[in-house]
Amino acid sequence: MSKTARPVPPRAPTLEDVARSAGLSSMTVSRALNTPQLVRPKTVEKVLAAVKATGYIPNALAGGLASRRSKLIAVVVPQINNNMFVDTIQAISDELAVRGYHMLLCVAGYTQQTEAELVAALLSRRPDGIVLTGIHHSTDLKKVILNASVPVVEIWDLTPTPLDMLVGFSHEKVGQATAEYLLRKGYRRPGLLWTVDKRAMQRKAGLCEVLGRHGITDPLSVDVALPARFTSGREGLSQLLALGESDVIVCSSDTLAQGAIVEAQARGLRVPQDVAVIGFGDLDFAAGNNPAITTVSVDRQIIGQRAATLLMERIEGTRSGEEIVDIGFHFIERESA
Amino acid sequence: MSKTARPVPPRAPTLEDVARSAGLSSMTVSRALNTPQLVRPKTVEKVLAAVKATGYIPNALAGGLASRRSKLIAVVVPQINNNMFVDTIQAISDELAVRGYHMLLCVAGYTQQTEAELVAALLSRRPDGIVLTGIHHSTDLKKVILNASVPVVEIWDLTPTPLDMLVGFSHEKVGQATAEYLLRKGYRRPGLLWTVDKRAMQRKAGLCEVLGRHGITDPLSVDVALPARFTSGREGLSQLLALGESDVIVCSSDTLAQGAIVEAQARGLRVPQDVAVIGFGDLDFAAGNNPAITTVSVDRQIIGQRAATLLMERIEGTRSGEEIVDIGFHFIERESA
DNA sequence: TTGTACGCGTTATCAC
DNA sequence: GTGATAACGCGTACAA
C-alpha cells in the first residue's frame, strides 16, 4: 500500500461529509440529528448510518454560533474544596447533563473583583445561563450581566432584589434560629468560632441581634481563615478558651464544630456537659459524630437542582411562576448542644 | 425622546462594530485584542477605547470556530463530592484561569459506559485538551479519543501505557507500603474497610499481595458504598467487628478511618491500643484527629497543576520531556496505628 | 503596521 | 420532507 493511497483528509468529518456519504444535503443531516421528527424515518436511518461510517462528531462551536445557543451554563463559586458547595455543583452538573447542556465551572475566591473579571471572561463563551454564588457583586459585574441579558440564578442566599432569579435561604434567620435555640436551652455565655465570608457574617448578624435583645452583647469571638477546616476548629477553640469561659461554642460550619469538639475532648471537657457545640450545614459526619452535632440542615442538592431547572425553563421559554425560591432550613437538635 | 430615536440594535456588538467606532478594520481590532505587540500602541489605545464605548464582548464561539482552538479543557471525574478530587479540580481550574482557558467539568460516576457517553458529548465542544480520571476506559472511549487526536491527561493512577499523558501514582504500591508498615508494627489480624472503586481495589490488591506473602490470607473485609462517608466508616466497623477480631483496621480512605475511629471509641475501644486504624489520603482532618490518623499522603493539588500544565504545553507546542509523571506518595505514621 | 478575501461548520429561512 | 442560500462572528493567509 502506497502512502498516497490514503486520501482521507486529516480534518474532522463535517456535516457536509456525512451528507455526501448519505447522498443527502447537509441541512437534512442537521435536521435528522437535531429534530428527527421533521425527517422521514428512513432518511434518519440513512443519516445515522452515515454518521457512524464517517465518525462524525458535531461541532458545537459552529452550532452555537449559528443558533445563538451555546448550551453552556457558567457556574461561579467561591471555592470547590468546600463541603458546602460541592453537592450543589454536582446537582447542577447532573441536571444539565440530562438535557445536553454542559457546565463551565469557575472558582472566584471570595473577592468581588476576581468574580467580576471571571464573569467577564465567561461571557465571551456566550453561556445560555449563569449561576452565581451569593448576592453581593460588584456594580461592574451587575452592569455587565444585565447588559448581556443572560439569565442568571444567584444561589445560597436570599434577597428581595436579586439580579434575576434566585435559589437560597436566609442566613440571618439561620442565625436567629440558632440564638433562639441557645437561649431556650439556657446557654448564656456563647463563644463564636467563625469564618469571615459574607454569608457566615449574615448568620452572625442574625445570631447577635437576637442575643443582644436578651442582654447578651459582645460574645467571645474568634475568626478563622477560609476555607473552614477541621484543624481551624481545634485551634479556634483553643483561642476561644484562652479568651474566657463559654458554655456553648457556636461555629459557622460543621467542619469547625467537629474540630472544636475534638479539641474540647482532648482537653478533658465533656461535650455538651462542660461545653456545648453547635455547627452549620449538617454535613455527612454531623449525625454520626460522637457526640452527634447539633446543627442547621440545608438541602444543598436542591439548591443546585432548582437553579438548573430555573435556568432551563427560562432558556426554553417555559418559565411561569416564582423566580425567588426560598428553600428554607431545619434546625437539628442532636447531642452536642 | 421618541422611541424610534434608539437606533441601537439589540444584538451584541461585534468586532465590526468596534472597528467602525474606531475607524479601523475589524482585523486590526482583532489583532489589537489578541496580539497587541503586532499593532501600533496608539492604535491599541483607540481600539481599547472603542471596546469600552461599545461594550464589546468577544465571541469565543466564533473565535474558536475560526482558529480551531476553543481554549476549553474538559475534565471528567467520577464524583465531585469526594474529598479526594476537589483539590485536584480546583488546582486545574486555577491553572487554566491564568492562561485564559476555561474548564468544562463533567461527573461520570464510576461506570465506563457513562464516561464514554459524556466524553463523546464533550468532544463536540472541541476542547483543546481532556483530563480523564483513572486509566480504565471503555475501548469505545479510547477509539473515539484517539480518533479525535485531542491531547489527554489521565490522572490519579499509573500505567506504563497511558492513552497519552499521565499524572498519578501507583495505588498498588500504596497498598504494598501499607502492608509492610502493618507487618513491621506487628499487626497480624488486619480488617479491611473498603470502597469498591477501581483505584481502591488496586490498593487492596497491593496490600493483600504483601500480606499473603507473609502468610496472612483472606483478611476480614467489609465493602462500603461510594462515596466514602463518615457514617459508612462507623457502620463498616460494626460489621467488621461482627465478623471477628482485628488488631488493625485498614480503610480505603481517611473519611472511613475517621468514622471507624469514632465507632471504636464509642464502643470503648482504645485506638490504637485495642484496635489500630489506618486511612488513605491525608485529608485535612487526619493530622488533627484524636488520635491523629496514620495514613498515606498524596499531593492532590500537584496532580491538577501538572495535568493542566502538561496540556497547556502540549497545546502551545512547547512540550519537551516526560509524559508520565509519577508524583509518588508518603506514608505518614501518626497515632492511630 | 494595516487591510482584504475567505473559510471555519453549523442553523434559520424560505423555496420547492 | 428536503434542499439552496445566507448568515453567525471571528481568525488565517496574504497583499499592500
XYZ file of C-alpha atoms (C1' of nucleotides) in Angstrom:
706
model
C 0.000 0.000 0.000
C 1.453 3.322 -1.023
C 1.255 6.242 1.364
C -0.538 8.320 -1.226
C -3.325 5.756 -1.209
C -4.775 7.413 1.871
C -6.920 10.224 0.518
C -8.605 10.794 3.892
C -8.212 14.404 4.932
C -6.783 14.863 8.434
C -9.573 17.249 9.377
C -12.591 16.008 11.259
C -15.609 14.995 9.210
C -18.287 17.649 8.926
C -21.967 17.678 8.265
C -21.050 18.002 4.598
C -19.065 14.803 4.708
C -21.926 12.957 6.304
C -24.316 14.421 3.757
C -22.160 13.326 0.865
C -21.808 9.863 2.330
C -25.563 9.595 2.747
C -26.455 11.196 -0.553
C -28.366 13.995 1.169
C -27.977 17.675 1.808
C -26.179 18.835 4.921
C -29.324 20.561 6.050
C -31.233 17.307 6.102
C -28.468 15.670 8.070
C -28.595 18.514 10.574
C -32.331 18.083 10.925
C -32.101 14.321 11.229
C -29.739 14.812 14.133
C -31.458 17.686 15.928
C -35.124 17.414 15.037
C -35.644 13.861 13.759
C -39.405 14.230 13.995
C -39.219 16.556 10.992
C -37.493 13.974 8.869
C -38.704 10.771 7.282
C -37.692 7.805 9.492
C -35.890 6.072 6.660
C -33.871 9.187 5.999
C -32.942 9.382 9.672
C -31.684 5.835 9.488
C -29.569 6.611 6.468
C -28.113 9.618 8.277
C -27.332 7.653 11.407
C -25.550 5.048 9.338
C -23.531 7.703 7.558
C -22.652 9.299 10.892
C -21.324 6.034 12.159
C -19.468 5.371 8.924
C -17.775 8.747 8.879
C -17.146 9.004 12.616
C -18.806 12.367 12.605
C -18.766 14.435 15.773
C -20.905 17.578 15.744
C -19.139 20.890 16.205
C -20.929 22.726 18.987
C -18.835 25.812 18.377
C -20.255 26.203 14.905
C -23.697 25.151 16.048
C -23.716 27.653 18.872
C -22.519 30.400 16.629
C -25.241 29.793 14.105
C -28.074 29.151 16.503
C -27.026 31.681 19.137
C -27.381 28.976 21.718
C -24.278 27.553 23.300
C -25.964 25.029 25.571
C -23.387 26.098 28.105
C -24.095 27.108 31.686
C -21.443 29.007 33.589
C -21.186 28.353 37.308
C -19.169 30.602 39.595
C -18.399 29.559 43.160
C -16.037 30.948 45.779
C -14.393 27.571 46.303
C -14.766 23.973 45.346
C -12.918 22.396 48.204
C -15.673 23.473 50.495
C -18.079 20.803 51.576
C -20.963 23.227 51.256
C -20.760 23.889 47.544
C -19.717 20.585 46.036
C -23.092 18.968 46.436
C -24.731 21.930 44.785
C -22.276 21.870 41.911
C -22.752 18.167 41.391
C -26.510 18.592 41.372
C -26.252 21.306 38.740
C -23.974 19.180 36.632
C -26.274 16.178 36.853
C -29.317 18.214 35.967
C -27.583 19.791 32.968
C -26.131 16.574 31.594
C -29.611 15.124 31.159
C -30.557 17.998 28.898
C -27.478 18.156 26.738
C -26.023 21.180 28.453
C -22.526 21.456 29.813
C -21.126 23.231 32.824
C -18.323 25.765 32.764
C -17.029 25.888 36.304
C -15.050 28.808 37.694
C -13.580 29.367 41.126
C -13.740 33.018 42.099
C -12.461 33.084 45.651
C -14.154 35.472 47.994
C -13.454 38.814 46.295
C -15.903 40.663 44.096
C -13.061 41.872 41.929
C -11.998 38.457 40.685
C -15.604 37.381 40.390
C -16.283 40.275 38.048
C -13.234 39.506 35.939
C -14.104 35.852 35.686
C -17.658 36.536 34.649
C -16.495 38.978 32.015
C -14.250 36.303 30.560
C -17.005 33.725 30.907
C -19.452 35.845 28.937
C -17.265 35.502 25.875
C -18.319 31.859 25.840
C -21.862 33.029 25.307
C -23.340 30.847 28.059
C -27.104 30.407 27.900
C -27.240 30.944 31.641
C -25.112 31.799 34.637
C -25.156 30.580 38.214
C -23.617 32.983 40.702
C -22.928 32.206 44.340
C -24.248 34.820 46.711
C -25.952 38.130 46.182
C -23.114 40.553 46.711
C -21.468 41.502 43.467
C -19.526 44.461 42.200
C -21.599 47.089 40.399
C -19.434 46.443 37.358
C -20.468 42.832 37.330
C -24.125 43.695 37.653
C -23.923 46.122 34.762
C -22.112 43.683 32.520
C -24.520 40.888 33.285
C -27.671 42.884 32.820
C -26.233 44.236 29.607
C -25.554 40.770 28.316
C -29.171 39.954 29.122
C -28.289 36.405 30.005
C -30.432 34.525 32.521
C -28.851 34.450 35.965
C -29.557 32.484 39.107
C -27.990 33.577 42.345
C -27.718 30.805 44.890
C -27.031 30.206 48.559
C -28.515 33.460 49.757
C -31.750 35.386 49.882
C -32.767 38.917 48.946
C -35.965 40.520 47.704
C -33.958 42.134 44.917
C -31.937 39.519 43.057
C -30.229 40.268 39.771
C -32.647 37.916 38.102
C -33.634 34.570 39.636
C -32.571 33.188 42.977
C -32.473 29.963 44.976
C -31.358 30.153 48.567
C -32.290 30.729 52.139
C -31.949 33.409 54.789
C -28.664 33.242 56.628
C -29.907 35.886 59.005
C -32.808 33.674 60.006
C -30.436 30.775 60.499
C -28.538 32.947 62.947
C -31.694 33.981 64.695
C -32.963 30.437 64.979
C -29.640 29.384 66.423
C -29.757 32.150 69.018
C -33.281 31.259 70.000
C -32.288 27.652 70.466
C -29.367 28.628 72.655
C -31.480 30.837 74.842
C -34.201 28.222 75.156
C -31.589 25.710 76.248
C -30.353 28.101 78.900
C -26.960 28.873 77.466
C -25.816 32.367 78.470
C -22.151 32.611 77.580
C -21.795 31.743 73.891
C -18.421 31.782 72.174
C -18.254 32.205 68.409
C -15.925 30.357 66.058
C -16.456 31.981 62.730
C -15.191 32.309 59.179
C -15.390 35.768 57.705
C -17.204 35.239 54.435
C -20.296 37.259 53.628
C -22.854 34.570 54.253
C -21.323 33.500 57.543
C -21.332 37.119 58.647
C -25.035 37.358 57.922
C -25.676 34.382 60.142
C -23.561 36.012 62.796
C -25.559 39.212 62.490
C -28.814 37.334 62.988
C -27.360 35.472 65.917
C -26.000 38.567 67.667
C -29.162 40.517 67.064
C -31.303 38.046 68.988
C -28.658 37.538 71.637
C -28.435 41.305 72.076
C -32.175 41.562 72.576
C -31.680 39.197 75.501
C -28.876 41.152 77.034
C -26.038 39.117 75.662
C -23.732 41.511 73.888
C -20.228 41.165 72.529
C -19.913 37.415 72.892
C -16.422 35.972 72.847
C -15.437 35.564 69.253
C -12.616 34.090 67.207
C -12.296 34.498 63.455
C -10.794 31.718 61.379
C -9.485 31.799 57.841
C -11.254 30.287 54.856
C -11.735 27.558 53.957
C -13.123 26.245 57.228
C -11.016 23.302 58.260
C -11.101 20.718 60.973
C -7.747 21.982 62.189
C -9.024 25.560 62.377
C -11.782 24.257 64.600
C -9.319 22.795 67.062
C -7.065 25.830 67.065
C -10.010 28.189 67.181
C -11.392 26.553 70.291
C -8.021 26.879 71.991
C -8.019 30.577 71.274
C -11.604 30.919 72.383
C -10.929 29.172 75.676
C -7.982 31.483 76.228
C -10.294 34.450 75.876
C -12.593 33.328 78.653
C -15.297 30.861 79.577
C -18.096 29.800 77.274
C -20.943 27.391 77.890
C -21.633 26.894 74.201
C -19.453 27.231 71.124
C -21.312 28.354 68.036
C -19.438 27.522 64.850
C -20.020 28.848 61.362
C -19.731 25.339 59.965
C -19.875 21.690 60.975
C -16.271 21.275 59.993
C -15.229 23.793 62.616
C -17.627 22.235 65.068
C -16.112 18.823 64.594
C -12.657 20.238 65.209
C -13.838 22.144 68.249
C -15.409 19.024 69.730
C -12.232 17.025 69.324
C -10.216 19.815 70.897
C -12.621 20.026 73.814
C -12.485 16.274 74.343
C -8.716 16.294 74.120
C -8.731 18.806 76.972
C -10.931 16.577 79.047
C -14.005 18.694 78.552
C -17.253 16.825 78.104
C -19.485 17.871 75.217
C -22.135 19.101 75.848
C -21.935 18.983 79.659
C -18.861 21.135 80.086
C -19.140 22.967 76.824
C -21.763 22.592 74.116
C -21.079 22.947 70.401
C -23.309 23.949 67.503
C -22.428 23.720 63.819
C -23.944 24.615 60.495
C -24.545 22.620 57.344
C -25.417 19.135 58.537
C -22.500 17.666 56.666
C -22.370 13.915 56.337
C -20.384 13.378 59.525
C -22.618 15.532 61.716
C -25.173 12.889 62.586
C -22.578 10.170 63.145
C -20.160 12.220 65.174
C -19.705 11.422 68.850
C -21.455 13.372 70.198
C -23.771 13.928 67.237
C -23.546 17.538 66.168
C -26.468 19.873 66.731
C -26.627 21.893 63.556
C -28.631 23.543 60.816
C -29.525 21.472 57.815
C -29.709 22.942 54.338
C -30.581 20.951 51.246
C -27.522 21.709 49.183
C -28.563 19.497 46.301
C -31.962 21.090 45.939
C -30.262 24.438 45.506
C -28.400 23.089 42.504
C -31.371 21.264 41.049
C -33.699 24.221 41.273
C -31.078 26.604 39.947
C -30.525 24.398 36.933
C -34.194 23.856 36.212
C -34.983 27.546 36.603
C -32.347 28.323 34.005
C -33.528 25.562 31.694
C -37.097 26.741 31.880
C -36.158 30.320 31.260
C -33.998 29.339 28.315
C -36.612 27.058 26.805
C -39.147 29.773 27.386
C -41.387 27.670 29.596
C -40.966 29.648 32.787
C -44.059 30.624 34.652
C -44.130 31.467 38.300
C -41.891 32.493 41.084
C -38.319 33.488 40.487
C -37.233 33.664 44.096
C -37.041 30.273 45.733
C -36.518 30.124 49.481
C -35.577 26.555 50.237
C -35.503 27.223 53.971
C -33.521 25.260 56.538
C -34.012 22.970 59.508
C -32.510 23.316 62.918
C -31.482 19.863 64.057
C -31.121 19.180 67.741
C -28.681 16.389 68.410
C -26.332 15.699 71.262
C -23.646 18.359 71.105
C -25.841 21.228 72.325
C -37.488 61.364 23.308
C -39.254 59.265 20.760
C -38.869 55.542 20.870
C -37.605 55.432 17.338
C -34.682 57.557 18.450
C -32.938 54.461 19.678
C -31.175 53.027 16.661
C -29.098 50.701 18.769
C -29.565 47.143 17.561
C -30.484 44.655 20.265
C -27.743 42.310 19.163
C -24.404 42.302 20.909
C -21.672 44.459 19.414
C -19.204 42.630 17.208
C -15.677 43.216 16.125
C -17.160 45.061 13.152
C -18.976 47.464 15.425
C -15.815 48.171 17.350
C -13.909 48.634 14.125
C -16.444 51.100 12.783
C -16.412 53.002 16.055
C -12.614 53.192 15.983
C -12.310 53.895 12.289
C -10.306 50.741 11.697
C -10.750 47.368 10.111
C -12.108 44.521 12.165
C -8.905 42.629 11.619
C -6.866 45.345 13.252
C -9.219 45.317 16.204
C -8.843 41.571 16.480
C -5.092 41.918 16.473
C -5.094 44.738 18.974
C -7.011 42.489 21.318
C -5.186 39.209 20.773
C -1.668 40.168 19.692
C -1.204 43.810 20.728
C 2.523 43.599 20.134
C 1.793 43.480 16.417
C -0.140 46.732 16.494
C 0.955 50.304 16.944
C 0.420 51.332 20.585
C -1.717 54.309 19.629
C -3.945 52.071 17.568
C -4.301 49.713 20.501
C -5.408 52.612 22.640
C -8.003 53.626 20.090
C -9.270 50.068 19.968
C -9.471 49.749 23.729
C -11.433 52.968 23.885
C -13.804 51.760 21.209
C -14.229 48.454 23.034
C -15.211 50.284 26.182
C -17.507 52.604 24.277
C -19.336 49.806 22.509
C -19.376 47.385 25.419
C -17.895 44.761 23.178
C -17.530 41.237 24.481
C -15.582 38.820 22.278
C -17.418 35.796 20.971
C -15.307 32.782 21.802
C -17.651 30.543 19.821
C -16.812 32.375 16.612
C -13.190 32.723 17.617
C -12.842 29.068 18.355
C -14.527 28.094 15.134
C -12.209 30.257 13.077
C -8.999 29.474 14.906
C -9.768 25.849 15.625
C -8.857 26.495 19.217
C -11.589 26.524 21.811
C -9.428 27.321 24.830
C -11.601 24.820 26.608
C -10.364 21.935 28.731
C -12.767 19.137 29.547
C -12.374 17.472 32.915
C -14.104 14.197 33.716
C -14.223 12.905 37.287
C -16.183 10.103 38.925
C -17.547 12.422 41.610
C -17.139 15.914 42.901
C -18.402 15.396 46.390
C -15.366 13.341 47.133
C -12.667 14.983 49.151
C -10.022 13.367 47.001
C -10.868 15.010 43.709
C -11.967 18.507 44.625
C -8.483 19.759 45.355
C -7.291 18.431 42.027
C -10.184 20.042 40.202
C -9.617 23.354 41.892
C -5.928 23.234 41.008
C -6.769 22.579 37.374
C -9.247 25.406 37.322
C -6.770 27.826 38.894
C -4.045 26.857 36.488
C -6.322 27.264 33.484
C -7.801 30.595 34.522
C -4.362 32.206 34.467
C -3.970 31.303 30.825
C -7.372 32.246 29.526
C -8.674 28.720 29.360
C -11.912 27.515 30.842
C -12.886 24.231 32.403
C -15.787 22.077 31.310
C -16.495 19.822 34.249
C -18.368 16.553 33.965
C -19.282 13.997 36.582
C -19.170 10.491 35.176
C -19.854 8.279 38.163
C -17.917 5.052 38.314
C -19.080 3.325 35.125
C -17.122 3.282 31.898
C -20.337 3.407 29.943
C -21.405 6.842 31.128
C -17.856 8.090 30.942
C -17.725 7.164 27.277
C -21.040 8.858 26.572
C -20.015 12.009 28.380
C -16.717 12.255 26.571
C -18.424 11.773 23.237
C -20.737 14.668 24.021
C -17.847 16.694 25.371
C -15.858 16.272 22.161
C -18.484 18.235 20.296
C -17.265 21.265 22.260
C -13.915 20.809 20.572
C -11.903 21.013 23.778
C -8.206 21.675 23.298
C -7.473 19.053 25.928
C -9.125 16.468 28.131
C -8.438 15.341 31.664
C -9.671 11.866 32.470
C -9.710 10.305 35.911
C -8.173 6.879 36.029
C -6.741 4.617 33.372
C -9.589 2.189 32.836
C -11.796 3.253 29.990
C -14.072 1.508 27.562
C -12.473 0.573 24.250
C -15.072 2.745 22.578
C -13.860 5.739 24.524
C -10.259 5.068 23.654
C -11.062 4.779 19.984
C -13.083 7.968 19.943
C -10.422 9.919 21.787
C -7.514 8.753 19.731
C -9.514 9.459 16.630
C -10.211 12.983 17.754
C -6.472 13.387 18.269
C -7.000 15.675 21.229
C -4.389 15.827 23.989
C -5.378 13.765 27.003
C -4.063 13.523 30.526
C -5.131 10.653 32.691
C -4.814 11.369 36.381
C -4.862 9.656 39.742
C -3.374 6.409 38.543
C -0.284 4.964 36.964
C 0.380 2.737 33.977
C 3.234 2.326 31.520
C 0.708 2.576 28.695
C -1.440 5.661 29.097
C -3.712 6.906 26.344
C -1.476 9.916 26.029
C -0.079 11.747 29.047
C -0.494 10.838 32.678
C -0.093 12.253 36.175
C -0.618 9.937 39.078
C 0.860 7.398 41.416
C 0.815 3.678 41.970
C -2.101 2.535 44.050
C -0.650 -0.913 44.167
C 2.488 0.430 45.790
C 0.404 2.339 48.276
C -1.193 -0.933 49.243
C 2.168 -2.647 49.482
C 3.635 0.124 51.603
C 0.669 -0.060 53.903
C 1.055 -3.814 54.295
C 4.736 -3.508 55.031
C 4.038 -0.925 57.677
C 1.457 -3.169 59.321
C 3.774 -6.123 59.384
C 6.632 -4.052 60.729
C 4.390 -2.834 63.510
C 3.484 -6.378 64.381
C -0.152 -6.345 63.360
C -1.319 -9.795 62.277
C -5.080 -9.654 62.022
C -5.968 -6.797 59.694
C -9.563 -5.987 58.859
C -10.373 -4.127 55.653
C -12.946 -1.375 55.286
C -13.051 -0.689 51.600
C -14.897 1.063 48.826
C -15.148 -0.844 45.579
C -13.856 1.618 43.014
C -11.049 0.628 40.680
C -8.281 2.581 42.347
C -9.205 1.408 45.825
C -9.212 -2.162 44.558
C -5.688 -1.740 43.237
C -4.543 -0.602 46.651
C -6.272 -3.592 48.118
C -4.528 -5.891 45.665
C -1.134 -4.480 46.636
C -1.989 -4.809 50.281
C -3.215 -8.380 50.060
C -0.311 -9.433 47.909
C 2.247 -8.473 50.537
C 0.108 -9.781 53.367
C -0.241 -13.057 51.519
C 3.494 -13.372 51.157
C 3.626 -13.242 54.939
C 1.016 -15.865 55.452
C -1.913 -13.568 56.035
C -4.605 -14.551 53.600
C -8.262 -13.687 53.289
C -8.308 -10.885 55.837
C -11.672 -9.891 57.223
C -13.217 -7.470 54.801
C -16.244 -5.234 54.517
C -17.191 -3.352 51.359
C -18.851 0.027 51.620
C -20.725 2.002 49.009
C -19.380 5.064 47.248
C -18.896 7.826 48.083
C -16.922 7.006 51.194
C -18.663 8.660 54.117
C -18.001 9.118 57.769
C -21.171 7.208 58.510
C -20.080 4.308 56.341
C -16.930 4.181 58.418
C -18.881 3.755 61.622
C -21.249 1.190 60.210
C -18.466 -0.601 58.432
C -16.513 -1.060 61.605
C -19.566 -2.515 63.314
C -19.888 -5.071 60.562
C -16.210 -5.808 60.662
C -16.250 -6.394 64.401
C -19.189 -8.695 63.956
C -17.129 -10.788 61.546
C -14.345 -11.384 64.023
C -11.406 -9.812 65.763
C -8.959 -7.443 64.113
C -5.925 -5.729 65.559
C -5.813 -3.102 62.826
C -8.475 -1.671 60.549
C -7.205 -0.647 57.149
C -9.526 1.812 55.434
C -9.606 2.835 51.788
C -9.936 6.488 52.815
C -9.420 8.811 55.747
C -13.111 9.542 55.805
C -13.854 5.918 56.548
C -10.985 5.834 59.029
C -12.380 8.782 60.928
C -15.753 7.089 61.140
C -14.197 3.828 62.215
C -12.250 5.555 64.959
C -15.326 7.230 66.343
C -17.204 3.947 66.278
C -14.375 2.192 68.047
C -14.219 4.864 70.708
C -17.972 4.781 71.143
C -17.619 1.081 71.888
C -14.979 1.760 74.496
C -12.157 0.509 72.342
C -8.945 2.453 72.567
C -7.255 3.440 69.307
C -4.626 2.204 68.639
C -4.182 0.056 71.774
C -7.283 -2.089 71.325
C -7.625 -1.611 67.619
C -5.469 0.421 65.277
C -6.758 2.301 62.242
C -5.093 3.314 59.005
C -6.553 5.633 56.385
C -5.661 6.961 52.976
C -5.456 10.458 51.567
C -4.220 12.600 54.433
C -7.328 14.738 54.306
C -7.300 17.941 56.281
C -8.687 16.388 59.445
C -6.258 13.480 59.538
C -3.453 15.240 61.375
C -5.768 16.957 63.840
C -7.921 13.967 64.619
C -7.746 12.414 68.053
C -5.900 10.153 67.700
C -4.131 11.570 64.650
C -4.714 9.280 61.715
C -1.891 7.219 60.283
C -2.368 7.482 56.569
C -0.926 7.873 53.101
C -0.421 11.375 51.807
C -0.901 12.257 48.162
C -0.435 15.719 46.759
C -3.835 16.174 45.187
C -3.154 19.700 44.019
C 0.051 18.810 42.237
C -1.879 16.274 40.217
C -4.129 19.053 38.952
C -1.341 21.531 38.367
C 0.821 19.130 36.432
C -2.106 17.853 34.410
C -3.031 21.385 33.424
C 0.498 22.447 32.559
C 1.141 19.282 30.576
C -1.920 20.043 28.490
C -1.001 23.699 28.093
C 2.498 22.832 26.978
C 1.281 20.266 24.522
C -1.276 22.671 23.134
C 1.158 25.557 22.865
C 3.617 23.172 21.295
C 6.288 23.668 23.935
C 6.301 20.173 25.332
C 9.591 18.500 25.816
C 10.241 15.645 28.175
C 8.415 13.014 30.064
C 4.749 12.386 29.601
C 4.248 10.061 32.512
C 4.518 11.801 35.844
C 4.618 9.689 38.972
C 4.013 12.078 41.848
C 4.519 9.349 44.398
C 3.090 9.289 47.909
C 4.190 9.388 51.521
C 3.252 7.027 54.258
C 2.621 9.073 57.365
C 2.881 7.423 60.718
C 0.763 9.147 63.315
C -1.055 7.889 66.370
C -3.872 5.700 65.118
C -1.683 2.799 64.018
C 1.563 48.337 10.533
C -2.935 47.735 8.455
C -6.438 45.901 5.291
C -8.955 42.379 2.080
C -10.868 37.993 0.990
C -12.232 33.944 2.501
C -13.284 29.956 5.275
C -14.452 27.816 9.879
C -19.154 24.233 10.438
C -23.450 24.952 11.560
C -28.514 26.626 11.626
C -32.507 29.962 10.069
C -35.216 30.870 6.446
C -37.531 30.291 2.589
C -38.450 27.784 -1.608
C -39.747 23.565 -3.676
C -39.985 16.105 3.709
C -35.913 18.091 1.544
C -32.717 21.432 -0.426
C -30.377 26.055 -1.547
C -28.651 30.124 0.367
C -27.301 33.265 3.548
C -25.860 34.444 7.769
C -23.392 33.631 12.624
C -18.523 36.496 14.271
C -14.099 35.700 14.056
C -9.059 34.452 12.557
C -5.767 32.807 8.740
C -3.304 33.996 4.840
C -1.812 37.045 2.099
C -1.489 41.582 -0.062
C -0.495 46.354 0.371
